[in-house]
CSV table of C-alpha atoms in Angstrom, one decimal:
chain,number,residue,atom,x,y,z
A,1,CYS,CA,-15.6,-2.7,155.5
A,2,ALA,CA,-12.7,-4.6,157.0
A,3,GLY,CA,-9.3,-5.7,155.1
A,4,GLN,CA,-10.6,-3.7,151.7
A,5,ASN,CA,-8.9,-0.2,152.3
A,6,VAL,CA,-7.0,2.0,150.0
A,7,VAL,CA,-3.6,1.0,150.6
A,8,ALA,CA,-2.6,4.6,152.2
A,9,PHE,CA,1.2,4.1,152.5
A,10,ASN,CA,1.5,3.5,148.6
A,11,ALA,CA,-1.3,6.1,147.9
A,12,ALA,CA,-0.6,9.8,146.7
A,13,ASP,CA,1.0,12.0,149.4
A,14,GLY,CA,-2.4,13.7,149.7
A,15,ILE,CA,-3.5,10.4,151.3
A,16,LYS,CA,-0.2,9.3,152.7
A,17,ASN,CA,0.6,12.2,154.7
A,18,HIS,CA,-2.5,11.9,156.5
A,19,MET,CA,-1.6,8.5,157.9
A,20,CYS,CA,-1.8,8.1,161.7
A,21,PHE,CA,1.5,5.8,161.5
A,22,VAL,CA,3.2,8.8,159.3
A,23,LYS,CA,2.3,11.7,161.4
A,24,CYS,CA,1.3,10.9,164.6
A,25,PRO,CA,4.0,8.6,166.5
A,26,GLY,CA,5.4,10.6,169.7
A,27,VAL,CA,2.9,13.6,168.8
A,28,ASP,CA,0.7,14.8,171.8
A,29,PRO,CA,-2.9,15.0,171.1
A,30,ALA,CA,-2.9,18.0,173.1
A,31,THR,CA,-0.8,20.1,170.5
A,32,GLU,CA,-2.4,18.0,167.3
A,33,PRO,CA,-5.8,17.1,168.3
A,34,LEU,CA,-5.9,15.1,165.0
A,35,CYS,CA,-3.6,12.7,166.5
A,36,ALA,CA,-6.3,11.6,169.0
A,37,GLY,CA,-7.1,9.0,166.4
A,38,TYR,CA,-3.8,7.5,166.5
A,39,ASP,CA,-3.3,4.3,168.4
A,40,GLU,CA,0.5,3.3,169.3
A,41,THR,CA,-0.2,-0.2,168.0
A,42,PHE,CA,-0.7,1.0,164.5
A,43,LEU,CA,2.0,-0.5,161.9
A,44,SER,CA,2.9,0.9,158.7
A,45,GLU,CA,0.4,-1.6,156.7
A,46,GLN,CA,-2.5,-0.3,158.5
A,47,ASN,CA,-4.3,2.3,156.5
A,48,ALA,CA,-6.1,4.6,159.3
A,49,LEU,CA,-5.9,8.2,158.7
A,50,CYS,CA,-5.9,10.8,161.3
A,51,VAL,CA,-8.4,13.1,160.0
A,52,THR,CA,-12.1,14.8,160.6
A,53,ARG,CA,-14.8,13.2,158.8
A,54,ALA,CA,-15.0,16.4,156.7
A,55,THR,CA,-11.6,15.7,155.3
A,56,CYS,CA,-12.1,11.9,155.1
A,57,GLU,CA,-14.9,12.8,152.7
A,58,GLU,CA,-12.6,15.2,150.5
A,59,LEU,CA,-10.1,12.2,150.2
A,60,CYS,CA,-12.6,9.8,149.2
A,61,GLN,CA,-14.3,12.1,146.7
A,62,SER,CA,-11.1,13.1,145.1
A,63,THR,CA,-9.7,9.3,144.8
A,64,ALA,CA,-11.3,7.2,141.9
A,65,GLU,CA,-10.7,3.9,143.8
A,66,CYS,CA,-12.2,5.2,147.0
A,67,VAL,CA,-16.1,3.9,147.4
A,68,SER,CA,-16.9,4.4,151.0
A,69,ILE,CA,-15.2,5.3,154.3
A,70,ASP,CA,-15.3,3.9,157.7
A,71,MET,CA,-15.6,6.8,160.2
A,72,HIS,CA,-14.7,6.4,163.7
A,73,LYS,CA,-17.7,7.6,165.8
A,74,THR,CA,-15.8,9.7,168.4
A,75,LYS,CA,-12.1,10.1,167.3
A,76,PRO,CA,-10.4,11.9,164.1
A,77,ARG,CA,-9.7,8.4,162.4
A,78,CYS,CA,-11.1,7.1,159.2
A,79,TYR,CA,-10.4,4.4,156.5
A,80,LEU,CA,-11.0,4.9,152.6
A,81,ASN,CA,-12.5,1.4,150.9
A,82,THR,CA,-12.1,0.3,147.8
A,83,VAL,CA,-14.8,-2.5,147.3
A,84,ALA,CA,-18.4,-1.3,146.7
A,85,ASP,CA,-20.2,-4.3,147.8
A,86,CYS,CA,-17.8,-5.4,150.9
A,87,ASP,CA,-19.2,-8.0,153.8
A,88,LEU,CA,-20.0,-5.5,156.1
A,89,GLN,CA,-19.2,-5.9,159.8
A,90,SER,CA,-21.0,-4.9,163.0
A,91,SER,CA,-19.2,-2.5,165.1
A,92,GLU,CA,-19.8,-0.2,168.1
A,93,PHE,CA,-16.8,2.3,167.1
A,94,TYR,CA,-17.3,2.7,163.3
A,95,ASN,CA,-19.8,4.3,161.0
A,96,HIS,CA,-19.8,3.2,157.1
A,97,ALA,CA,-20.6,6.0,154.6
A,98,VAL,CA,-20.7,5.2,150.8
A,99,LYS,CA,-19.8,7.5,148.1
A,100,GLN,CA,-22.9,7.8,145.7
A,101,GLU,CA,-24.1,10.1,142.8
A,102,ARG,CA,-27.2,11.7,143.8
A,103,GLU,CA,-29.4,14.9,143.6
A,104,HIS,CA,-29.0,15.8,147.1
A,105,CYS,CA,-25.7,15.0,149.0
A,106,PHE,CA,-24.3,16.5,152.3
A,107,VAL,CA,-20.9,18.0,152.8
A,108,THR,CA,-19.3,17.7,156.0
A,109,LYS,CA,-18.0,21.1,157.8
A,110,HIS,CA,-15.9,20.4,160.9
A,111,ASP,CA,-16.2,22.6,163.9
A,112,ARG,CA,-19.2,24.5,162.5
A,113,PHE,CA,-23.0,24.7,163.2
A,114,CYS,CA,-25.9,27.0,161.7
A,115,PRO,CA,-27.4,29.2,164.5
A,116,LEU,CA,-31.2,30.3,164.3
A,117,LEU,CA,-32.1,28.5,161.5
A,118,ASN,CA,-33.4,25.4,162.6
A,119,LEU,CA,-36.5,23.6,161.2
A,120,ASN,CA,-39.4,23.9,164.3
A,121,ALA,CA,-41.3,20.9,164.8
A,122,VAL,CA,-42.9,22.3,168.0
A,123,ALA,CA,-46.7,22.4,168.1
A,124,GLY,CA,-47.3,20.1,165.4
A,125,ALA,CA,-45.9,22.3,162.8
A,126,LEU,CA,-44.1,19.2,161.6
A,127,PRO,CA,-45.5,16.2,162.6
A,128,ALA,CA,-42.9,13.7,161.1
A,129,LEU,CA,-40.1,15.4,163.1
A,130,GLU,CA,-42.0,15.7,166.3
A,131,ALA,CA,-41.8,12.1,166.9
A,132,HIS,CA,-38.2,12.3,166.8
A,133,GLN,CA,-37.9,15.2,169.1
A,134,CYS,CA,-35.5,14.4,172.1
A,135,LEU,CA,-37.8,16.2,174.8
A,136,THR,CA,-41.1,14.6,173.0
A,137,LYS,CA,-39.9,10.8,172.7
A,138,CYS,CA,-37.6,10.4,175.8
A,139,SER,CA,-38.7,9.6,179.2
A,140,ALA,CA,-38.7,12.6,181.8
A,141,GLU,CA,-36.0,11.2,183.5
A,142,VAL,CA,-33.5,11.1,180.6
A,143,ALA,CA,-34.8,14.2,178.9
A,144,ALA,CA,-34.7,16.2,181.9
A,145,GLY,CA,-30.7,15.6,181.6
A,146,LYS,CA,-30.0,12.9,184.3
A,147,GLN,CA,-26.5,12.2,184.3
A,148,GLU,CA,-23.7,10.9,186.5
A,149,VAL,CA,-21.3,13.5,187.6
A,150,CYS,CA,-17.9,13.4,190.1
A,151,ARG,CA,-18.8,13.2,193.4
A,152,ASP,CA,-15.6,15.2,193.9
A,153,LYS,CA,-16.5,18.5,191.9
A,154,LYS,CA,-12.5,19.0,191.7
A,155,LEU,CA,-12.3,16.6,189.3
A,156,THR,CA,-15.5,17.4,187.2
A,157,THR,CA,-13.6,19.6,184.8
A,158,ASN,CA,-10.6,16.8,184.3
A,159,GLN,CA,-13.2,14.5,183.0
A,160,ASN,CA,-13.0,15.9,179.1
A,161,SER,CA,-9.5,17.2,179.4
A,162,TRP,CA,-7.7,14.2,180.6
A,163,GLN,CA,-6.9,11.8,177.6
A,164,ASP,CA,-4.6,8.7,177.3
A,165,ALA,CA,-2.2,7.6,174.9
A,166,HIS,CA,-5.1,6.3,172.6
A,167,GLY,CA,-6.8,9.7,173.0
A,168,ASN,CA,-9.7,8.5,175.3
A,169,SER,CA,-11.1,10.8,177.8
A,170,CYS,CA,-12.6,10.0,181.2
A,171,MET,CA,-15.9,10.3,179.3
A,172,ASP,CA,-14.9,7.8,176.6
A,173,TYR,CA,-13.9,5.4,179.5
A,174,GLN,CA,-17.4,5.8,180.9
A,175,ARG,CA,-19.2,5.7,177.7
A,176,PHE,CA,-17.4,2.6,176.4
A,177,ARG,CA,-17.5,0.9,179.9
A,178,TYR,CA,-13.4,0.6,179.2
A,179,CYS,CA,-13.4,0.4,183.2
A,180,THR,CA,-14.7,-1.1,186.3
A,181,ASP,CA,-15.6,1.0,189.3
A,182,SER,CA,-13.0,-0.4,191.4
A,183,GLY,CA,-10.4,0.8,188.3
A,184,GLN,CA,-9.6,-2.1,186.6
A,185,PRO,CA,-9.8,-2.6,182.2
A,186,THR,CA,-13.0,-4.3,181.1
A,187,GLN,CA,-13.0,-6.8,178.3
A,188,ALA,CA,-14.0,-4.0,176.0
A,189,TYR,CA,-11.0,-2.0,176.9
A,190,MET,CA,-8.6,-5.0,176.4
A,191,ASP,CA,-10.3,-5.8,172.9
A,192,ALA,CA,-9.6,-2.4,171.9
A,193,HIS,CA,-6.5,-1.5,173.5
A,194,GLY,CA,-4.5,-4.5,175.3
A,195,ALA,CA,-4.6,-5.6,179.0
A,196,THR,CA,-3.3,-2.5,180.7
A,197,PHE,CA,-4.4,1.0,180.8
A,198,SER,CA,-2.5,3.0,179.0
A,199,GLN,CA,-0.9,6.7,180.4
A,200,ALA,CA,-1.6,10.1,179.9
A,201,GLY,CA,1.0,12.7,179.2
A,202,ASP,CA,1.3,13.4,182.8
A,203,GLY,CA,2.0,9.7,183.4
A,204,THR,CA,-1.5,9.0,185.2
A,205,VAL,CA,-3.9,6.3,184.1
A,206,ALA,CA,-7.8,6.3,184.1
A,207,SER,CA,-7.8,4.5,187.5
A,208,GLU,CA,-6.0,7.6,188.9
A,209,ALA,CA,-7.9,10.4,187.0
A,210,CYS,CA,-11.4,9.2,186.2
A,211,CYS,CA,-14.3,9.3,188.4
A,212,ALA,CA,-16.0,6.4,186.4
A,213,CYS,CA,-12.9,4.3,187.2
A,214,GLY,CA,-13.3,4.8,190.9
A,215,VAL,CA,-11.6,7.9,191.5
A,216,GLY,CA,-14.0,10.2,193.9
A,217,GLY,CA,-17.0,8.1,192.5
A,218,LEU,CA,-20.0,9.2,190.4
A,219,ARG,CA,-23.4,10.3,191.5
A,220,THR,CA,-26.4,11.0,189.9
A,221,GLU,CA,-27.6,14.6,189.0
A,222,VAL,CA,-30.9,16.0,187.4
A,223,VAL,CA,-30.3,18.9,185.5
A,224,ALA,CA,-33.6,20.0,185.1
A,225,ALA,CA,-37.2,18.4,184.8
A,226,VAL,CA,-39.5,18.1,181.8
A,227,THR,CA,-43.3,17.5,181.5
A,228,LEU,CA,-44.2,15.3,178.6
A,229,PRO,CA,-47.3,16.0,176.7
A,230,ASP,CA,-50.6,14.3,177.7
A,231,GLY,CA,-50.5,10.5,176.8
A,232,GLN,CA,-46.6,10.6,175.9
A,233,THR,CA,-45.2,7.7,178.3
A,234,GLY,CA,-41.8,8.1,176.7
A,235,CYS,CA,-39.9,6.2,173.9
A,236,VAL,CA,-39.3,2.2,174.2
A,237,ASP,CA,-37.3,1.3,171.2
A,238,ASP,CA,-34.7,3.0,168.8
A,239,CYS,CA,-35.0,6.1,171.1
A,240,HIS,CA,-31.4,7.3,171.1
A,241,CYS,CA,-32.2,9.3,174.3
A,242,GLU,CA,-28.7,9.5,175.4
A,243,GLY,CA,-28.8,12.5,172.8
A,244,ALA,CA,-31.3,14.3,175.4
A,245,VAL,CA,-28.8,14.5,178.0
A,246,GLY,CA,-28.4,18.2,179.3
A,247,LEU,CA,-31.1,19.7,176.9
A,248,ASP,CA,-33.2,22.4,178.9
A,249,PRO,CA,-36.9,21.6,178.4
A,250,ALA,CA,-37.4,25.7,178.8
A,251,SER,CA,-35.4,26.6,175.7
A,252,ASN,CA,-37.2,26.7,172.4
A,253,LEU,CA,-33.7,25.9,170.6
A,254,ASP,CA,-33.3,22.7,172.7
A,255,ARG,CA,-37.0,21.7,172.1
A,256,GLN,CA,-35.9,21.6,168.3
A,257,ALA,CA,-33.2,18.9,168.9
A,258,LEU,CA,-33.8,15.4,167.2
A,259,CYS,CA,-32.7,12.2,168.6
A,260,LEU,CA,-31.3,10.2,165.8
A,261,PRO,CA,-27.9,9.1,164.5
A,262,ARG,CA,-26.5,11.1,161.7
A,263,GLU,CA,-27.6,8.8,158.9
A,264,ARG,CA,-31.4,9.2,160.1
A,265,CYS,CA,-30.8,12.8,160.3
A,266,GLU,CA,-29.5,12.9,156.7
A,267,ALA,CA,-32.4,10.9,155.7
A,268,GLU,CA,-34.9,13.1,157.3
A,269,CYS,CA,-33.4,16.4,156.0
A,270,ALA,CA,-33.2,14.6,152.4
A,271,ALA,CA,-37.0,14.1,152.8
A,272,LEU,CA,-37.9,17.9,153.5
A,273,ASP,CA,-37.7,20.4,150.8
A,274,SER,CA,-37.4,23.1,153.3
A,275,CYS,CA,-34.2,21.3,155.1
A,276,ARG,CA,-30.8,22.4,153.4
A,277,SER,CA,-28.4,21.3,156.0
A,278,PHE,CA,-28.2,19.8,159.5
A,279,ASP,CA,-25.9,20.3,162.7
A,280,MET,CA,-24.9,16.9,163.9
A,281,HIS,CA,-23.3,16.6,167.5
A,282,ARG,CA,-20.0,14.9,167.3
A,283,THR,CA,-20.6,12.2,170.1
A,284,LEU,CA,-24.2,12.1,170.8
A,285,PRO,CA,-27.1,11.0,168.5
A,286,ARG,CA,-28.5,14.6,168.3
A,287,CYS,CA,-29.2,16.9,165.5
A,288,TYR,CA,-30.8,19.8,164.3
A,289,LEU,CA,-32.3,20.5,160.4
A,290,ASN,CA,-31.6,23.7,159.0
A,291,THR,CA,-33.6,25.8,156.9
A,292,GLY,CA,-32.7,29.1,155.0
A,293,SER,CA,-29.3,29.3,152.7
A,294,ALA,CA,-27.7,26.4,152.3
A,295,GLU,CA,-24.4,28.6,153.0
A,296,CYS,CA,-25.5,30.0,156.4
A,297,ASP,CA,-23.3,32.0,158.5
A,298,ALA,CA,-21.9,29.0,160.2
């Protein structure tokens, strides 16, 4: 919802103090993870808040003029919106959520999940969910956890811990195709962050630290194998099978994973009387629907 934000700099301190521009310039995201949502190009008139989705929801809920939020898909960054029927623009980086009064709603709890209370769609117990199970609808190759890893194993652990000044990890560079395999910024990177790679705290850039950008190179590794049910040929359209990467076909818990984006997980949970909550992966389209008490031992 571009250009229709709550003017954070003129808002109450409860909102203003969360502005990326106010709290994050010069702050290392390694010491303040919320500042991974900050971009050094932000100005005071930009209304980005460096908060988790849970905090963003709370701020919108407590602000009368806020009618919706735009939440970054991978970073702790959101915008509060003031126009109910704005002209929504397509974005590969943001999700839009609308504040509504309904009988059922979902309140996000950051850094929590509800163990051992998943709704089990295995063996036909819940046919409507079975069609969305990652290990049922995704092809054997993807569902088995086929993924690209560093050829140089010494670099593997660095791919999640390294971050540039914008908070992008090596996995972000790979996921958003921010670099070529020869170490050059792509148009996607330049559109988002400028013509040159930004540095990490240690002075390195992606072309010096990330396998996907030419350092060490990538190789394909299959984590496990999976056998699809008889007659199942895999998913073709609207699969969200990137959510299946790394799942273990031998694990009953992993077989309950649904490969869906958050809005679809909400809809599936709302449609089932037995579903009280869901656990959503932060960056992948993967969720688990929960039964039992709404206040589980998270």
